[in-house]
Each structure stands twice: as structure tokens, then as C-alpha cells.
Coordinates of C-alpha atoms in Angstrom, one line a residue:
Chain A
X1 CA 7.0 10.2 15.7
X2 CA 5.5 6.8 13.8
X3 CA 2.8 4.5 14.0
X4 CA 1.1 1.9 12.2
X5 CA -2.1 1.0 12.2
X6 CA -3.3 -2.7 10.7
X7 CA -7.3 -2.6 10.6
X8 CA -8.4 -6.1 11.3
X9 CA -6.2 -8.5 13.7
X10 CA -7.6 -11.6 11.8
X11 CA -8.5 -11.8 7.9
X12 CA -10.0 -15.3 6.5
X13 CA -10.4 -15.6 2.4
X14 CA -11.2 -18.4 0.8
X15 CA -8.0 -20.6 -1.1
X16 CA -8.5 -18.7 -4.7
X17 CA -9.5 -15.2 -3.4
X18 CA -7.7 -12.0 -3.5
X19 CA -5.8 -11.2 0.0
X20 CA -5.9 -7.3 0.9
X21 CA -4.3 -6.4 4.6
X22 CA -4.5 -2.5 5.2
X23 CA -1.8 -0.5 6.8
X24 CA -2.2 2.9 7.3
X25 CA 1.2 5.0 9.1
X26 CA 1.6 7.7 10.5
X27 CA 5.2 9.7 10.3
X28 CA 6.7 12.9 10.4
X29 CA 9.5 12.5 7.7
X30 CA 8.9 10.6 4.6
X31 CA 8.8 6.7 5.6
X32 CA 10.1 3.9 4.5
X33 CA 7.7 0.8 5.0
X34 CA 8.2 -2.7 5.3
X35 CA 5.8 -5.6 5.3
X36 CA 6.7 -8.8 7.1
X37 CA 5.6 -12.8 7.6
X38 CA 6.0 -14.6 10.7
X39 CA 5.4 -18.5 10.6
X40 CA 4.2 -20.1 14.2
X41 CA 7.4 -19.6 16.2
X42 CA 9.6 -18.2 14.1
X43 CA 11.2 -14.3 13.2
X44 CA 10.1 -12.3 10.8
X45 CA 10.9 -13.1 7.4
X46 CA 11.0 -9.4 5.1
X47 CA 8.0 -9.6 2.0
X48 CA 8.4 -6.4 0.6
X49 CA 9.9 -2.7 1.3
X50 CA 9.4 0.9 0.0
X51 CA 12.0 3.1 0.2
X52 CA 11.4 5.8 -2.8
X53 CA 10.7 5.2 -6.5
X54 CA 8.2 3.2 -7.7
X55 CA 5.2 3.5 -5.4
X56 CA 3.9 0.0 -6.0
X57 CA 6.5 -2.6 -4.8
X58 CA 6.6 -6.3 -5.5
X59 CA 7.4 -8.8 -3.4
X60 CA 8.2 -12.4 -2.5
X61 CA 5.3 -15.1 -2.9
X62 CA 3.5 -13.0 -5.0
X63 CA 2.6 -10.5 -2.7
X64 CA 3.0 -6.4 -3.9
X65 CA 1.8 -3.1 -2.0
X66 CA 1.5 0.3 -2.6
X67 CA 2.4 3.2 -1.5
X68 CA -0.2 5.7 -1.7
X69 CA 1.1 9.1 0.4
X70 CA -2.3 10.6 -0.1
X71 CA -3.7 8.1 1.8
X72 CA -0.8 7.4 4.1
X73 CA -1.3 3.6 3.2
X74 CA 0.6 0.6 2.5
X75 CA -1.7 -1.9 1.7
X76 CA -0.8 -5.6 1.1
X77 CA -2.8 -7.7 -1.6
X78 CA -2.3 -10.9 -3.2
X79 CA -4.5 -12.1 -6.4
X80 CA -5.0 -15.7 -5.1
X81 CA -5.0 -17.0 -1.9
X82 CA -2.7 -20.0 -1.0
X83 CA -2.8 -22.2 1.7
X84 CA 0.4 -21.8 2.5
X85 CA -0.2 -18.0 2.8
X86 CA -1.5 -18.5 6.6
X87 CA 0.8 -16.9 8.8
X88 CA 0.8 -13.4 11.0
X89 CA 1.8 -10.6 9.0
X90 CA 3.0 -7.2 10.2
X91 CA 3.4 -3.6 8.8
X92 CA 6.3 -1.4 9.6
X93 CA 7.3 1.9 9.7
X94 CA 10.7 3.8 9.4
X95 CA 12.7 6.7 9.5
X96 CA 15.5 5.1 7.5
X97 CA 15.6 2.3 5.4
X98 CA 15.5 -0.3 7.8
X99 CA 18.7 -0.3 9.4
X100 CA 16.8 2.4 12.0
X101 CA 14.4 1.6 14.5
X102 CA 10.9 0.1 13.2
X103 CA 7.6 0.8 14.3
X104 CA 5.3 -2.3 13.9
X105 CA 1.6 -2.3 13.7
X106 CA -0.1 -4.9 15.8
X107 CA -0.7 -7.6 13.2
X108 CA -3.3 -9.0 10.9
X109 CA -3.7 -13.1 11.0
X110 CA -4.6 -14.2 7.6
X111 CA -6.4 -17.8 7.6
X112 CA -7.0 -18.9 4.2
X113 CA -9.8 -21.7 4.0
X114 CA -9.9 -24.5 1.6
Chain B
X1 CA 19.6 -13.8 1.9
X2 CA 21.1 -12.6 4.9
X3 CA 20.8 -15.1 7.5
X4 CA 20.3 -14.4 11.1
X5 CA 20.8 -17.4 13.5
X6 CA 19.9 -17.0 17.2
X7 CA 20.0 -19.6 19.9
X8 CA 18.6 -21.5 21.6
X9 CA 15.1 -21.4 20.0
X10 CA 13.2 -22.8 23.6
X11 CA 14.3 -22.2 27.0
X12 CA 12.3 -23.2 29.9
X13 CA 14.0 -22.9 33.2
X14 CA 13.3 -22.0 36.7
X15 CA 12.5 -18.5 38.7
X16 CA 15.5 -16.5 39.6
X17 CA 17.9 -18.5 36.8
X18 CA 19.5 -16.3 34.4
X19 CA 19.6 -16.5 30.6
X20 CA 21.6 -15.4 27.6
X21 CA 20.0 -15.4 24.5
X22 CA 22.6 -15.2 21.3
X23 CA 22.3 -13.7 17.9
X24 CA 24.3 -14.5 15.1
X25 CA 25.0 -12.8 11.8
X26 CA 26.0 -15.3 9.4
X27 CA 27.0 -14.5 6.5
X28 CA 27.8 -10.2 6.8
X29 CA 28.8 -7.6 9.4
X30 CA 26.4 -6.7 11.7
X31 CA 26.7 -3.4 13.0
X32 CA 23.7 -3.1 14.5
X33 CA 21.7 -5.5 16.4
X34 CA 17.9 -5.0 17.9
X35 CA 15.9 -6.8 20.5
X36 CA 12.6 -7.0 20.8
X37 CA 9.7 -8.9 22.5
X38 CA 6.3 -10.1 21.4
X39 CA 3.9 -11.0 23.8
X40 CA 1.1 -13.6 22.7
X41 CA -0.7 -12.9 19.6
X42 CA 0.9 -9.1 20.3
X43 CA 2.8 -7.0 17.7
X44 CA 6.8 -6.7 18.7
X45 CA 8.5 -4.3 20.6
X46 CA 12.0 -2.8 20.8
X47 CA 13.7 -3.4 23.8
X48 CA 17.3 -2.0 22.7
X49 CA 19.1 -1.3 19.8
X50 CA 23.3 -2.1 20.1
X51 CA 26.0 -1.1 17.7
X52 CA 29.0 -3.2 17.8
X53 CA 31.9 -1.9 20.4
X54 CA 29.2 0.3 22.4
X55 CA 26.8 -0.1 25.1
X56 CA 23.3 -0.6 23.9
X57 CA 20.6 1.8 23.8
X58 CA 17.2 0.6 25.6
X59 CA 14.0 1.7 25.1
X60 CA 12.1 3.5 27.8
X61 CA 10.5 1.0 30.5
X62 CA 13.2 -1.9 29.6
X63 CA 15.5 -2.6 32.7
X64 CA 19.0 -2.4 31.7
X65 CA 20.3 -4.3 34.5
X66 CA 17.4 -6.7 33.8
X67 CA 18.1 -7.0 30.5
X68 CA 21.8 -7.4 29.7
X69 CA 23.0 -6.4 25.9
X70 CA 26.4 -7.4 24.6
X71 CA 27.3 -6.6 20.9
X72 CA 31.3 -7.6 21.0
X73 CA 31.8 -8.2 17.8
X74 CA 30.1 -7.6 14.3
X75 CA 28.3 -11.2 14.4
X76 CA 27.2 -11.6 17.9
X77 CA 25.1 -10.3 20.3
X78 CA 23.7 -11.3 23.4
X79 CA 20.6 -10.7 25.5
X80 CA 21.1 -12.0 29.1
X81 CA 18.2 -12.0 30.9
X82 CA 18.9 -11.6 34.8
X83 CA 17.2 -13.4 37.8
X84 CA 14.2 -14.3 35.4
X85 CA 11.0 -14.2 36.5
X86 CA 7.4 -15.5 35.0
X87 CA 6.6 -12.0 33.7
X88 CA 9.6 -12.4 31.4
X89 CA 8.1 -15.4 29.6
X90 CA 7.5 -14.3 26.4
X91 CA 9.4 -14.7 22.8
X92 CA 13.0 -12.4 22.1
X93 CA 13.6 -11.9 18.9
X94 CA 16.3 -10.2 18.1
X95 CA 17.9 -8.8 14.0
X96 CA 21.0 -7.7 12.6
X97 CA 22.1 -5.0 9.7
X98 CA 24.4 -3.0 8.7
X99 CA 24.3 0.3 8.6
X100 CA 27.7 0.7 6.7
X101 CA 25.8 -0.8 3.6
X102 CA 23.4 1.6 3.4
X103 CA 20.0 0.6 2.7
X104 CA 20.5 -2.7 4.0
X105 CA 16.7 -4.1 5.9
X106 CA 16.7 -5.3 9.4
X107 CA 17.3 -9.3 8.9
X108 CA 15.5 -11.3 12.0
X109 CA 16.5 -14.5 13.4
X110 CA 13.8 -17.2 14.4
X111 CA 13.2 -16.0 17.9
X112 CA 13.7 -17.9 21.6
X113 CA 11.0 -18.7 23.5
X114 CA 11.6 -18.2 27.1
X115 CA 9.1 -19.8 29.7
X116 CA 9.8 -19.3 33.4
X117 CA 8.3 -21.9 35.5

């Protein structure tokens, strides 16, 4: 079975400052594990996937994670904070590479304050 | 990318009308389409997973006669959604990918707001 767990529904930084949203999963076969932004009314739009490899993974808008197994955590940072960053992001967990079911964690909203 | 387009984006209709919800895979073969729902400021959650040419799968406490899946072809699918009632307001989201690619990500569309008045 999988889960996710996002500690903190609602992060605030200040325009400038480093984001970190924590994931931590929970599987019984070695995960693959997804993190994804969702704009006011719209789908989910893919930032950044691990599948095997390279443990930290970069991805779109200058967003990277890593994959720390020791841990079980995914974590999502960002150097510097951009208004534009605001948005609802979720973790997600795997058996497959995506094409299988995904188990989301409840969601961290990120408000980034000029 | 991959583009996912689903229609309509808002519906707002009356109590006991039904409504179909469709998913379109652009630009590649969808073999596999999900549903899900996200209740307000909630995470989402599957409702049913369909590959194309078979019935859908649905997750355990989704209705399937509630919640009718069609997946006829690899760039559609449809969620009807059956004598609606206010409890099913809420936003269906539904994504596309296939699994013939190999490790190819789920690609979402933009979602459909449904409010039952």
C-alpha cells in the first residue's frame, strides 16, 4: 500500500526566500514520485518525477527534489521565491511510473508575499 | 507536452439532470484514462481508472451506475454523471497516458467544475 504525507497544508515565504514543501511516502515496492502544481481551477500541471537514477531531480520553474530513501522523503525546494510560485502543490506516490494509479498527499498552499 | 483537453470547464445545472464530462487526448494515444474528484481545498481522489475498449475500473465507494465511464477510443473518455445531486458538486478531473510508451506520466486536463443547484 502507499501514502503520502505533506506536513503543512499552507506555507507563506517571503518573494526572495527559499521554498521547501516536505513529502514524506510511504510504499511497499520502490516508488516512483511525482510532484505537481495546480493554478485556481485548473488540473494538475507535472513539476518533477523520480523514477530511478539520479536521486535529486530537477524540474520546471526552477523547482528540484530529492529522493532521500533513508528518509522516505521527497522534498520540494526552490532557491527564490516568485510571485508567480503561488499555487496548491501536491506530492504523489506510485507503483509505476505514472501510468499506474497515484496516491496524492493532501496538499500544501504556498503564498509567497511581496 | 502532452495536452489533455476536457470539456466543459463549468457546469451548473439542476437536481436530478445528468451530465457527461469529456476528456480529450490531443496530441497521443491514450490508453488509459483516470477520474478523480477534489473536494474544496481537499487533495484528489481516484474514482476509476478505464483502458480503452474495456469497462472501467472504480474505486471502492464510487457508484458505477452513478458514475458512468466510457473510454471508446484512445482520445476520449467520458464521465457521465447520473441524476446529479448537490453532494456531487465538486471538481472532476480527469488524465490520460499511455501505458504502451512505457514510462510515460499521467497528463491532466484542466478539470470541470460541477455545481448542482
Amino acid at each position: 500500500a502507499q501514502s503520502v504525507t505533506q506536513l503543512g497544508s499552507h506555507v507563506s515565504v517571503s518573494e526572495g526566500a527559499l521554498v521547501l514543501l516536505r513529502c514524506n511516502y510511504s510504499s511497499s515496492v520502490p516508488p516512483y514520485l511525482f510532484w505537481y502544481v495546480q493554478y485556481p481551477n485548473q488540473g494538475l500541471q507535472l513539476l518533477l518525477k523520480y523514477t530511478t537514477g539520479a536521486t535529486l531531480v530537477k524540474g520546471i520553474n526552477g523547482f528540484e527534489a530529492e529522493f532521500k530513501k533513508s528518509e522516505t522523503s521527497f522534498h520540494l525546494t526552490k532557491p527564490s521565491a516568485h510571485m508567480s510560485d503561488a499555487a496548491e502543490y501536491f506530492c504523489a506516490v506510485s507503483e509505476g511510473d505514472g501510468a499506474n494509479n497515484l496516491f496524492f498527499g493532501t496538499g500544501t498552499r504556498l503564498t509567497v508575499i511581496p | 507536452g502532452a495536452v489533455v483537453s476536457q470539456h466543459p470547464s463549468r457546469v451548473i445545472c439542476k437536481s436530478g439532470t445528468s451530465v457527461k464530462i469529456e476528456c480529450r487526448s490531443l496530441d497521443f494515444q491514450a490508453t488509459t484514462m483516470f477520474w478523480y474528484r477534489q473536494f474544496p481545498k481537499q487533495s484528489l481522489m481516484l474514482m476509476a481508472t478505464s483502458n480503452e475498449g474495456s469497462k472501467a475500473t472504480y474505486e471502492q465507494g464510487v457508484e458505477k451506475d452513478k458514475f458512468l465511464i466510457n473510454h471508446a477510443s484512445l482520445t476520449l473518455s467520458t464521465l457521465t454523471v447520473t441524476s446529479a445531486h448537490p453532494e456531487d458538486s465538486s471538481f472532476y478531473i480527469c488524465s490520460a497516458s499511455n501505458r504502451g510508451l512505457g514510462n510515460q506520466p499521467q497528463h491532466f486536463g484542466d478539470g470541470t467544475r460541477l455545481s448542482i443547484l
